[in-house]
Amino acid sequence: MYGNVWEWVRDWYGNYSSSSVTDPKGPSSGSSRVSRGGCWYADAEYCRSASRYNFAPVARCNNIGFRLALSPE
């Protein structure tokens, strides 16, 4: 699935802690959201879940999308 479109995720974009953390929490608010996974025109190095980019929540483009998922919450 990687490399099709950048996928919106729930996190606001911000810097991560410099210490090693599993599933780091981002800021509680911000001006841009995280997108992950690369897109159809990105180099192969970006087509992985650890790759992240930021877009404004109002951004509309043919390389940004989302995946529906059931949350255990």
PDB file of N, CA, C and O in Angstrom:
ATOM      1  N   MET A   1       0.815  -1.204   0.000  1.00  0.00           N
ATOM      2  CA  MET A   1       0.000   0.000   0.000  1.00  0.00           C
ATOM      3  C   MET A   1       0.859   1.268   0.000  1.00  0.00           C
ATOM      4  O   MET A   1       0.384   2.315  -0.367  1.00  0.00           O
ATOM      5  N   TYR A   2       2.088   1.167   0.440  1.00  0.00           N
ATOM      6  CA  TYR A   2       2.942   2.360   0.463  1.00  0.00           C
ATOM      7  C   TYR A   2       3.209   2.847  -0.945  1.00  0.00           C
ATOM      8  O   TYR A   2       3.311   2.082  -1.881  1.00  0.00           O
ATOM      9  N   GLY A   3       3.332   4.143  -1.071  1.00  0.00           N
ATOM     10  CA  GLY A   3       3.675   4.710  -2.357  1.00  0.00           C
ATOM     11  C   GLY A   3       2.497   5.087  -3.225  1.00  0.00           C
ATOM     12  O   GLY A   3       2.677   5.662  -4.284  1.00  0.00           O
ATOM     13  N   ASN A   4       1.284   4.773  -2.825  1.00  0.00           N
ATOM     14  CA  ASN A   4       0.116   5.149  -3.610  1.00  0.00           C
ATOM     15  C   ASN A   4      -0.160   6.641  -3.401  1.00  0.00           C
ATOM     16  O   ASN A   4      -0.033   7.438  -4.319  1.00  0.00           O
ATOM     17  N   VAL A   5      -0.550   7.017  -2.195  1.00  0.00           N
ATOM     18  CA  VAL A   5      -0.708   8.426  -1.817  1.00  0.00           C
ATOM     19  C   VAL A   5      -0.189   8.595  -0.387  1.00  0.00           C
ATOM     20  O   VAL A   5      -0.134   7.640   0.378  1.00  0.00           O
ATOM     21  N   TRP A   6       0.236   9.805  -0.040  1.00  0.00           N
ATOM     22  CA  TRP A   6       0.555  10.100   1.357  1.00  0.00           C
ATOM     23  C   TRP A   6      -0.723   9.875   2.146  1.00  0.00           C
ATOM     24  O   TRP A   6      -1.798  10.310   1.728  1.00  0.00           O
ATOM     25  N   GLU A   7      -0.648   9.210   3.282  1.00  0.00           N
ATOM     26  CA  GLU A   7      -1.845   8.930   4.079  1.00  0.00           C
ATOM     27  C   GLU A   7      -1.906   9.847   5.293  1.00  0.00           C
ATOM     28  O   GLU A   7      -0.960   9.929   6.071  1.00  0.00           O
ATOM     29  N   TRP A   8      -3.053  10.544   5.423  1.00  0.00           N
ATOM     30  CA  TRP A   8      -3.274  11.369   6.602  1.00  0.00           C
ATOM     31  C   TRP A   8      -3.267  10.468   7.830  1.00  0.00           C
ATOM     32  O   TRP A   8      -3.819   9.369   7.798  1.00  0.00           O
ATOM     33  N   VAL A   9      -2.678  10.931   8.914  1.00  0.00           N
ATOM     34  CA  VAL A   9      -2.788  10.243  10.191  1.00  0.00           C
ATOM     35  C   VAL A   9      -3.313  11.225  11.220  1.00  0.00           C
ATOM     36  O   VAL A   9      -3.461  12.414  10.948  1.00  0.00           O
ATOM     37  N   ARG A  10      -3.613  10.750  12.394  1.00  0.00           N
ATOM     38  CA  ARG A  10      -4.280  11.560  13.417  1.00  0.00           C
ATOM     39  C   ARG A  10      -3.381  12.646  14.024  1.00  0.00           C
ATOM     40  O   ARG A  10      -3.858  13.660  14.514  1.00  0.00           O
ATOM     41  N   ASP A  11      -2.093  12.441  14.020  1.00  0.00           N
ATOM     42  CA  ASP A  11      -1.153  13.330  14.723  1.00  0.00           C
ATOM     43  C   ASP A  11      -0.995  14.699  14.081  1.00  0.00           C
ATOM     44  O   ASP A  11      -0.982  14.826  12.864  1.00  0.00           O
ATOM     45  N   TRP A  12      -0.832  15.694  14.943  1.00  0.00           N
ATOM     46  CA  TRP A  12      -0.393  17.008  14.494  1.00  0.00           C
ATOM     47  C   TRP A  12       1.107  16.921  14.284  1.00  0.00           C
ATOM     48  O   TRP A  12       1.796  16.155  14.941  1.00  0.00           O
ATOM     49  N   TYR A  13       1.633  17.697  13.352  1.00  0.00           N
ATOM     50  CA  TYR A  13       3.060  17.654  13.052  1.00  0.00           C
ATOM     51  C   TYR A  13       3.852  18.425  14.094  1.00  0.00           C
ATOM     52  O   TYR A  13       3.459  19.506  14.519  1.00  0.00           O
ATOM     53  N   GLY A  14       4.971  17.872  14.516  1.00  0.00           N
ATOM     54  CA  GLY A  14       5.876  18.527  15.464  1.00  0.00           C
ATOM     55  C   GLY A  14       7.141  17.703  15.598  1.00  0.00           C
ATOM     56  O   GLY A  14       7.237  16.590  15.070  1.00  0.00           O
ATOM     57  N   ASN A  15       8.113  18.236  16.283  1.00  0.00           N
ATOM     58  CA  ASN A  15       9.366  17.519  16.489  1.00  0.00           C
ATOM     59  C   ASN A  15       9.189  16.423  17.525  1.00  0.00           C
ATOM     60  O   ASN A  15       8.480  16.594  18.514  1.00  0.00           O
ATOM     61  N   TYR A  16       9.828  15.287  17.278  1.00  0.00           N
ATOM     62  CA  TYR A  16       9.826  14.192  18.228  1.00  0.00           C
ATOM     63  C   TYR A  16      10.901  14.430  19.287  1.00  0.00           C
ATOM     64  O   TYR A  16      11.856  15.165  19.067  1.00  0.00           O
ATOM     65  N   SER A  17      10.757  13.738  20.407  1.00  0.00           N
ATOM     66  CA  SER A  17      11.767  13.750  21.451  1.00  0.00           C
ATOM     67  C   SER A  17      13.057  13.154  20.899  1.00  0.00           C
ATOM     68  O   SER A  17      13.027  12.271  20.037  1.00  0.00           O
ATOM     69  N   SER A  18      14.198  13.600  21.402  1.00  0.00           N
ATOM     70  CA  SER A  18      15.479  13.067  20.941  1.00  0.00           C
ATOM     71  C   SER A  18      15.773  11.698  21.557  1.00  0.00           C
ATOM     72  O   SER A  18      16.656  10.988  21.100  1.00  0.00           O
ATOM     73  N   SER A  19      15.033  11.312  22.601  1.00  0.00           N
ATOM     74  CA  SER A  19      15.235  10.002  23.210  1.00  0.00           C
ATOM     75  C   SER A  19      14.456   8.931  22.442  1.00  0.00           C
ATOM     76  O   SER A  19      13.527   9.224  21.701  1.00  0.00           O
ATOM     77  N   SER A  20      14.840   7.686  22.622  1.00  0.00           N
ATOM     78  CA  SER A  20      14.185   6.570  21.950  1.00  0.00           C
ATOM     79  C   SER A  20      12.807   6.328  22.562  1.00  0.00           C
ATOM     80  O   SER A  20      12.683   6.113  23.764  1.00  0.00           O
ATOM     81  N   VAL A  21      11.766   6.371  21.722  1.00  0.00           N
ATOM     82  CA  VAL A  21      10.386   6.215  22.185  1.00  0.00           C
ATOM     83  C   VAL A  21       9.634   5.323  21.204  1.00  0.00           C
ATOM     84  O   VAL A  21       9.779   5.454  20.000  1.00  0.00           O
ATOM     85  N   THR A  22       8.819   4.415  21.714  1.00  0.00           N
ATOM     86  CA  THR A  22       7.947   3.607  20.865  1.00  0.00           C
ATOM     87  C   THR A  22       6.614   4.323  20.743  1.00  0.00           C
ATOM     88  O   THR A  22       6.036   4.732  21.746  1.00  0.00           O
ATOM     89  N   ASP A  23       6.117   4.487  19.534  1.00  0.00           N
ATOM     90  CA  ASP A  23       4.864   5.188  19.251  1.00  0.00           C
ATOM     91  C   ASP A  23       4.832   6.559  19.915  1.00  0.00           C
ATOM     92  O   ASP A  23       4.008   6.824  20.797  1.00  0.00           O
ATOM     93  N   PRO A  24       5.722   7.468  19.504  1.00  0.00           N
ATOM     94  CA  PRO A  24       5.779   8.796  20.125  1.00  0.00           C
ATOM     95  C   PRO A  24       4.490   9.580  19.928  1.00  0.00           C
ATOM     96  O   PRO A  24       3.807   9.431  18.916  1.00  0.00           O
ATOM     97  N   LYS A  25       4.149  10.381  20.903  1.00  0.00           N
ATOM     98  CA  LYS A  25       2.970  11.238  20.829  1.00  0.00           C
ATOM     99  C   LYS A  25       3.393  12.608  20.324  1.00  0.00           C
ATOM    100  O   LYS A  25       4.370  13.176  20.786  1.00  0.00           O
ATOM    101  N   GLY A  26       2.664  13.118  19.378  1.00  0.00           N
ATOM    102  CA  GLY A  26       2.942  14.442  18.851  1.00  0.00           C
ATOM    103  C   GLY A  26       2.252  15.500  19.692  1.00  0.00           C
ATOM    104  O   GLY A  26       1.629  15.200  20.720  1.00  0.00           O
ATOM    105  N   PRO A  27       2.350  16.750  19.263  1.00  0.00           N
ATOM    106  CA  PRO A  27       1.687  17.832  20.002  1.00  0.00           C
ATOM    107  C   PRO A  27       0.160  17.674  19.972  1.00  0.00           C
ATOM    108  O   PRO A  27      -0.386  17.004  19.095  1.00  0.00           O
ATOM    109  N   SER A  28      -0.519  18.304  20.926  1.00  0.00           N
ATOM    110  CA  SER A  28      -1.976  18.180  21.011  1.00  0.00           C
ATOM    111  C   SER A  28      -2.708  19.107  20.037  1.00  0.00           C
ATOM    112  O   SER A  28      -3.915  18.990  19.847  1.00  0.00           O
ATOM    113  N   SER A  29      -1.984  20.035  19.415  1.00  0.00           N
ATOM    114  CA  SER A  29      -2.572  20.916  18.408  1.00  0.00           C
ATOM    115  C   SER A  29      -1.458  21.415  17.492  1.00  0.00           C
ATOM    116  O   SER A  29      -0.282  21.178  17.752  1.00  0.00           O
ATOM    117  N   GLY A  30      -1.839  22.094  16.434  1.00  0.00           N
ATOM    118  CA  GLY A  30      -0.842  22.613  15.515  1.00  0.00           C
ATOM    119  C   GLY A  30      -1.479  23.183  14.268  1.00  0.00           C
ATOM    120  O   GLY A  30      -2.697  23.329  14.191  1.00  0.00           O
ATOM    121  N   SER A  31      -0.645  23.479  13.282  1.00  0.00           N
ATOM    122  CA  SER A  31      -1.152  24.059  12.040  1.00  0.00           C
ATOM    123  C   SER A  31      -1.075  23.084  10.866  1.00  0.00           C
ATOM    124  O   SER A  31      -1.602  23.359   9.799  1.00  0.00           O
ATOM    125  N   SER A  32      -0.405  21.941  11.061  1.00  0.00           N
ATOM    126  CA  SER A  32      -0.337  20.946   9.994  1.00  0.00           C
ATOM    127  C   SER A  32      -0.419  19.537  10.575  1.00  0.00           C
ATOM    128  O   SER A  32      -0.032  19.295  11.707  1.00  0.00           O
ATOM    129  N   ARG A  33      -0.944  18.630   9.772  1.00  0.00           N
ATOM    130  CA  ARG A  33      -1.109  17.237  10.180  1.00  0.00           C
ATOM    131  C   ARG A  33      -0.045  16.379   9.525  1.00  0.00           C
ATOM    132  O   ARG A  33       0.481  16.704   8.461  1.00  0.00           O
ATOM    133  N   VAL A  34       0.229  15.246  10.152  1.00  0.00           N
ATOM    134  CA  VAL A  34       1.222  14.307   9.630  1.00  0.00           C
ATOM    135  C   VAL A  34       0.605  13.454   8.526  1.00  0.00           C
ATOM    136  O   VAL A  34      -0.543  13.032   8.613  1.00  0.00           O
ATOM    137  N   SER A  35       1.385  13.214   7.499  1.00  0.00           N
ATOM    138  CA  SER A  35       1.057  12.260   6.448  1.00  0.00           C
ATOM    139  C   SER A  35       2.223  11.300   6.341  1.00  0.00           C
ATOM    140  O   SER A  35       3.368  11.687   6.521  1.00  0.00           O
ATOM    141  N   ARG A  36       1.926  10.029   6.061  1.00  0.00           N
ATOM    142  CA  ARG A  36       2.976   9.007   6.030  1.00  0.00           C
ATOM    143  C   ARG A  36       2.893   8.146   4.779  1.00  0.00           C
ATOM    144  O   ARG A  36       1.856   8.029   4.151  1.00  0.00           O
ATOM    145  N   GLY A  37       4.016   7.519   4.442  1.00  0.00           N
ATOM    146  CA  GLY A  37       4.037   6.452   3.453  1.00  0.00           C
ATOM    147  C   GLY A  37       4.431   6.791   2.040  1.00  0.00           C
ATOM    148  O   GLY A  37       4.478   5.921   1.193  1.00  0.00           O
ATOM    149  N   GLY A  38       4.724   8.032   1.742  1.00  0.00           N
ATOM    150  CA  GLY A  38       5.109   8.366   0.377  1.00  0.00           C
ATOM    151  C   GLY A  38       3.938   8.382  -0.581  1.00  0.00           C
ATOM    152  O   GLY A  38       2.802   8.154  -0.194  1.00  0.00           O
ATOM    153  N   CYS A  39       4.216   8.671  -1.824  1.00  0.00           N
ATOM    154  CA  CYS A  39       3.155   8.714  -2.827  1.00  0.00           C
ATOM    155  C   CYS A  39       3.709   8.254  -4.167  1.00  0.00           C
ATOM    156  O   CYS A  39       4.892   7.961  -4.304  1.00  0.00           O
ATOM    157  N   TRP A  40       2.864   8.228  -5.166  1.00  0.00           N
ATOM    158  CA  TRP A  40       3.201   7.665  -6.471  1.00  0.00           C
ATOM    159  C   TRP A  40       4.376   8.345  -7.147  1.00  0.00           C
ATOM    160  O   TRP A  40       5.060   7.745  -7.956  1.00  0.00           O
ATOM    161  N   TYR A  41       4.657   9.607  -6.843  1.00  0.00           N
ATOM    162  CA  TYR A  41       5.784  10.262  -7.503  1.00  0.00           C
ATOM    163  C   TYR A  41       7.011  10.404  -6.606  1.00  0.00           C
ATOM    164  O   TYR A  41       8.037  10.928  -7.032  1.00  0.00           O
ATOM    165  N   ALA A  42       6.939   9.918  -5.354  1.00  0.00           N
ATOM    166  CA  ALA A  42       8.060  10.042  -4.413  1.00  0.00           C
ATOM    167  C   ALA A  42       9.128   8.985  -4.685  1.00  0.00           C
ATOM    168  O   ALA A  42       8.830   7.908  -5.207  1.00  0.00           O
ATOM    169  N   ASP A  43      10.361   9.298  -4.326  1.00  0.00           N
ATOM    170  CA  ASP A  43      11.437   8.314  -4.414  1.00  0.00           C
ATOM    171  C   ASP A  43      11.135   7.149  -3.484  1.00  0.00           C
ATOM    172  O   ASP A  43      10.432   7.298  -2.485  1.00  0.00           O
ATOM    173  N   ALA A  44      11.684   5.982  -3.790  1.00  0.00           N
ATOM    174  CA  ALA A  44      11.422   4.758  -3.024  1.00  0.00           C
ATOM    175  C   ALA A  44      11.744   4.914  -1.539  1.00  0.00           C
ATOM    176  O   ALA A  44      11.086   4.310  -0.699  1.00  0.00           O
ATOM    177  N   GLU A  45      12.719   5.730  -1.185  1.00  0.00           N
ATOM    178  CA  GLU A  45      13.096   5.894   0.222  1.00  0.00           C
ATOM    179  C   GLU A  45      11.961   6.473   1.073  1.00  0.00           C
ATOM    180  O   GLU A  45      11.951   6.326   2.285  1.00  0.00           O
ATOM    181  N   TYR A  46      10.999   7.142   0.455  1.00  0.00           N
ATOM    182  CA  TYR A  46       9.874   7.718   1.195  1.00  0.00           C
ATOM    183  C   TYR A  46       8.693   6.755   1.327  1.00  0.00           C
ATOM    184  O   TYR A  46       7.748   7.025   2.052  1.00  0.00           O
ATOM    185  N   CYS A  47       8.721   5.664   0.627  1.00  0.00           N
ATOM    186  CA  CYS A  47       7.598   4.719   0.615  1.00  0.00           C
ATOM    187  C   CYS A  47       7.716   3.717   1.751  1.00  0.00           C
ATOM    188  O   CYS A  47       7.943   2.520   1.543  1.00  0.00           O
ATOM    189  N   ARG A  48       7.594   4.210   2.971  1.00  0.00           N
ATOM    190  CA  ARG A  48       7.648   3.391   4.183  1.00  0.00           C
ATOM    191  C   ARG A  48       6.904   4.136   5.284  1.00  0.00           C
ATOM    192  O   ARG A  48       6.773   5.356   5.243  1.00  0.00           O
ATOM    193  N   SER A  49       6.399   3.420   6.281  1.00  0.00           N
ATOM    194  CA  SER A  49       5.577   4.051   7.317  1.00  0.00           C
ATOM    195  C   SER A  49       6.366   5.025   8.185  1.00  0.00           C
ATOM    196  O   SER A  49       5.793   5.948   8.755  1.00  0.00           O
ATOM    197  N   ALA A  50       7.668   4.861   8.300  1.00  0.00           N
ATOM    198  CA  ALA A  50       8.477   5.776   9.104  1.00  0.00           C
ATOM    199  C   ALA A  50       8.668   7.122   8.417  1.00  0.00           C
ATOM    200  O   ALA A  50       9.055   8.102   9.057  1.00  0.00           O
ATOM    201  N   SER A  51       8.395   7.193   7.136  1.00  0.00           N
ATOM    202  CA  SER A  51       8.525   8.445   6.406  1.00  0.00           C
ATOM    203  C   SER A  51       7.321   9.325   6.720  1.00  0.00           C
ATOM    204  O   SER A  51       6.177   8.890   6.622  1.00  0.00           O
ATOM    205  N   ARG A  52       7.572  10.558   7.107  1.00  0.00           N
ATOM    206  CA  ARG A  52       6.449  11.451   7.415  1.00  0.00           C
ATOM    207  C   ARG A  52       6.662  12.809   6.792  1.00  0.00           C
ATOM    208  O   ARG A  52       7.778  13.253   6.574  1.00  0.00           O
ATOM    209  N   TYR A  53       5.564  13.453   6.501  1.00  0.00           N
ATOM    210  CA  TYR A  53       5.557  14.769   5.889  1.00  0.00           C
ATOM    211  C   TYR A  53       4.413  15.535   6.525  1.00  0.00           C
ATOM    212  O   TYR A  53       3.570  14.954   7.203  1.00  0.00           O
ATOM    213  N   ASN A  54       4.371  16.828   6.336  1.00  0.00           N
ATOM    214  CA  ASN A  54       3.274  17.597   6.920  1.00  0.00           C
ATOM    215  C   ASN A  54       2.521  18.375   5.844  1.00  0.00           C
ATOM    216  O   ASN A  54       3.109  18.879   4.901  1.00  0.00           O
ATOM    217  N   PHE A  55       1.215  18.396   6.001  1.00  0.00           N
ATOM    218  CA  PHE A  55       0.329  19.155   5.127  1.00  0.00           C
ATOM    219  C   PHE A  55      -0.675  19.912   5.993  1.00  0.00           C
ATOM    220  O   PHE A  55      -1.081  19.434   7.044  1.00  0.00           O
ATOM    221  N   ALA A  56      -1.093  21.070   5.530  1.00  0.00           N
ATOM    222  CA  ALA A  56      -2.162  21.802   6.210  1.00  0.00           C
ATOM    223  C   ALA A  56      -3.440  20.975   6.107  1.00  0.00           C
ATOM    224  O   ALA A  56      -3.667  20.314   5.087  1.00  0.00           O
ATOM    225  N   PRO A  57      -4.294  20.984   7.138  1.00  0.00           N
ATOM    226  CA  PRO A  57      -5.527  20.198   7.098  1.00  0.00           C
ATOM    227  C   PRO A  57      -6.453  20.527   5.921  1.00  0.00           C
ATOM    228  O   PRO A  57      -7.274  19.713   5.536  1.00  0.00           O
ATOM    229  N   VAL A  58      -6.313  21.699   5.341  1.00  0.00           N
ATOM    230  CA  VAL A  58      -7.164  22.084   4.208  1.00  0.00           C
ATOM    231  C   VAL A  58      -6.545  21.711   2.863  1.00  0.00           C
ATOM    232  O   VAL A  58      -7.145  21.962   1.821  1.00  0.00           O
ATOM    233  N   ALA A  59      -5.363  21.095   2.865  1.00  0.00           N
ATOM    234  CA  ALA A  59      -4.674  20.741   1.619  1.00  0.00           C
ATOM    235  C   ALA A  59      -5.485  19.738   0.811  1.00  0.00           C
ATOM    236  O   ALA A  59      -6.050  18.791   1.353  1.00  0.00           O
ATOM    237  N   ARG A  60      -5.534  19.940  -0.490  1.00  0.00           N
ATOM    238  CA  ARG A  60      -6.206  19.020  -1.402  1.00  0.00           C
ATOM    239  C   ARG A  60      -5.246  18.783  -2.563  1.00  0.00           C
ATOM    240  O   ARG A  60      -4.767  19.721  -3.188  1.00  0.00           O
ATOM    241  N   CYS A  61      -4.963  17.526  -2.847  1.00  0.00           N
ATOM    242  CA  CYS A  61      -4.011  17.201  -3.896  1.00  0.00           C
ATOM    243  C   CYS A  61      -4.223  15.759  -4.329  1.00  0.00           C
ATOM    244  O   CYS A  61      -4.774  14.947  -3.576  1.00  0.00           O
ATOM    245  N   ASN A  62      -3.758  15.388  -5.512  1.00  0.00           N
ATOM    246  CA  ASN A  62      -3.940  14.026  -6.001  1.00  0.00           C
ATOM    247  C   ASN A  62      -2.941  13.041  -5.402  1.00  0.00           C
ATOM    248  O   ASN A  62      -2.920  11.888  -5.777  1.00  0.00           O
ATOM    249  N   ASN A  63      -2.126  13.497  -4.458  1.00  0.00           N
ATOM    250  CA  ASN A  63      -1.170  12.594  -3.828  1.00  0.00           C
ATOM    251  C   ASN A  63      -1.364  12.480  -2.316  1.00  0.00           C
ATOM    252  O   ASN A  63      -0.490  12.021  -1.606  1.00  0.00           O
ATOM    253  N   ILE A  64      -2.530  12.897  -1.812  1.00  0.00           N
ATOM    254  CA  ILE A  64      -2.862  12.806  -0.388  1.00  0.00           C
ATOM    255  C   ILE A  64      -4.177  12.054  -0.247  1.00  0.00           C
ATOM    256  O   ILE A  64      -5.136  12.329  -0.971  1.00  0.00           O
ATOM    257  N   GLY A  65      -4.233  11.119   0.692  1.00  0.00           N
ATOM    258  CA  GLY A  65      -5.462  10.370   0.915  1.00  0.00           C
ATOM    259  C   GLY A  65      -5.537   9.868   2.336  1.00  0.00           C
ATOM    260  O   GLY A  65      -4.807  10.322   3.208  1.00  0.00           O
ATOM    261  N   PHE A  66      -6.420   8.928   2.589  1.00  0.00           N
ATOM    262  CA  PHE A  66      -6.536   8.350   3.921  1.00  0.00           C
ATOM    263  C   PHE A  66      -7.013   6.912   3.801  1.00  0.00           C
ATOM    264  O   PHE A  66      -7.498   6.487   2.751  1.00  0.00           O
ATOM    265  N   ARG A  67      -6.836   6.183   4.859  1.00  0.00           N
ATOM    266  CA  ARG A  67      -7.265   4.783   4.911  1.00  0.00           C
ATOM    267  C   ARG A  67      -8.245   4.637   6.073  1.00  0.00           C
ATOM    268  O   ARG A  67      -7.971   5.084   7.168  1.00  0.00           O
ATOM    269  N   LEU A  68      -9.379   4.036   5.816  1.00  0.00           N
ATOM    270  CA  LEU A  68     -10.351   3.786   6.877  1.00  0.00           C
ATOM    271  C   LEU A  68      -9.865   2.621   7.733  1.00  0.00           C
ATOM    272  O   LEU A  68      -9.422   1.601   7.218  1.00  0.00           O
ATOM    273  N   ALA A  69      -9.946   2.796   9.033  1.00  0.00           N
ATOM    274  CA  ALA A  69      -9.508   1.741   9.944  1.00  0.00           C
ATOM    275  C   ALA A  69     -10.407   1.754  11.187  1.00  0.00           C
ATOM    276  O   ALA A  69     -10.867   2.805  11.627  1.00  0.00           O
ATOM    277  N   LEU A  70     -10.632   0.604  11.754  1.00  0.00           N
ATOM    278  CA  LEU A  70     -11.417   0.472  12.968  1.00  0.00           C
ATOM    279  C   LEU A  70     -10.491   0.671  14.158  1.00  0.00           C
ATOM    280  O   LEU A  70      -9.460   0.031  14.266  1.00  0.00           O
ATOM    281  N   SER A  71     -10.843   1.568  15.042  1.00  0.00           N
ATOM    282  CA  SER A  71     -10.028   1.839  16.222  1.00  0.00           C
ATOM    283  C   SER A  71     -10.520   1.008  17.409  1.00  0.00           C
ATOM    284  O   SER A  71     -11.722   0.896  17.624  1.00  0.00           O
ATOM    285  N   PRO A  72      -9.602   0.459  18.192  1.00  0.00           N
ATOM    286  CA  PRO A  72     -10.005  -0.335  19.355  1.00  0.00           C
ATOM    287  C   PRO A  72     -10.487   0.521  20.521  1.00  0.00           C
ATOM    288  O   PRO A  72     -10.912   0.014  21.527  1.00  0.00           O
ATOM    289  N   GLU A  73     -10.451   1.835  20.379  1.00  0.00           N
ATOM    290  CA  GLU A  73     -10.849   2.739  21.470  1.00  0.00           C
ATOM    291  C   GLU A  73     -12.334   2.753  21.675  1.00  0.00           C
ATOM    292  O   GLU A  73     -13.123   2.686  20.840  1.00  0.00           O
TER     293      GLU A  73
END
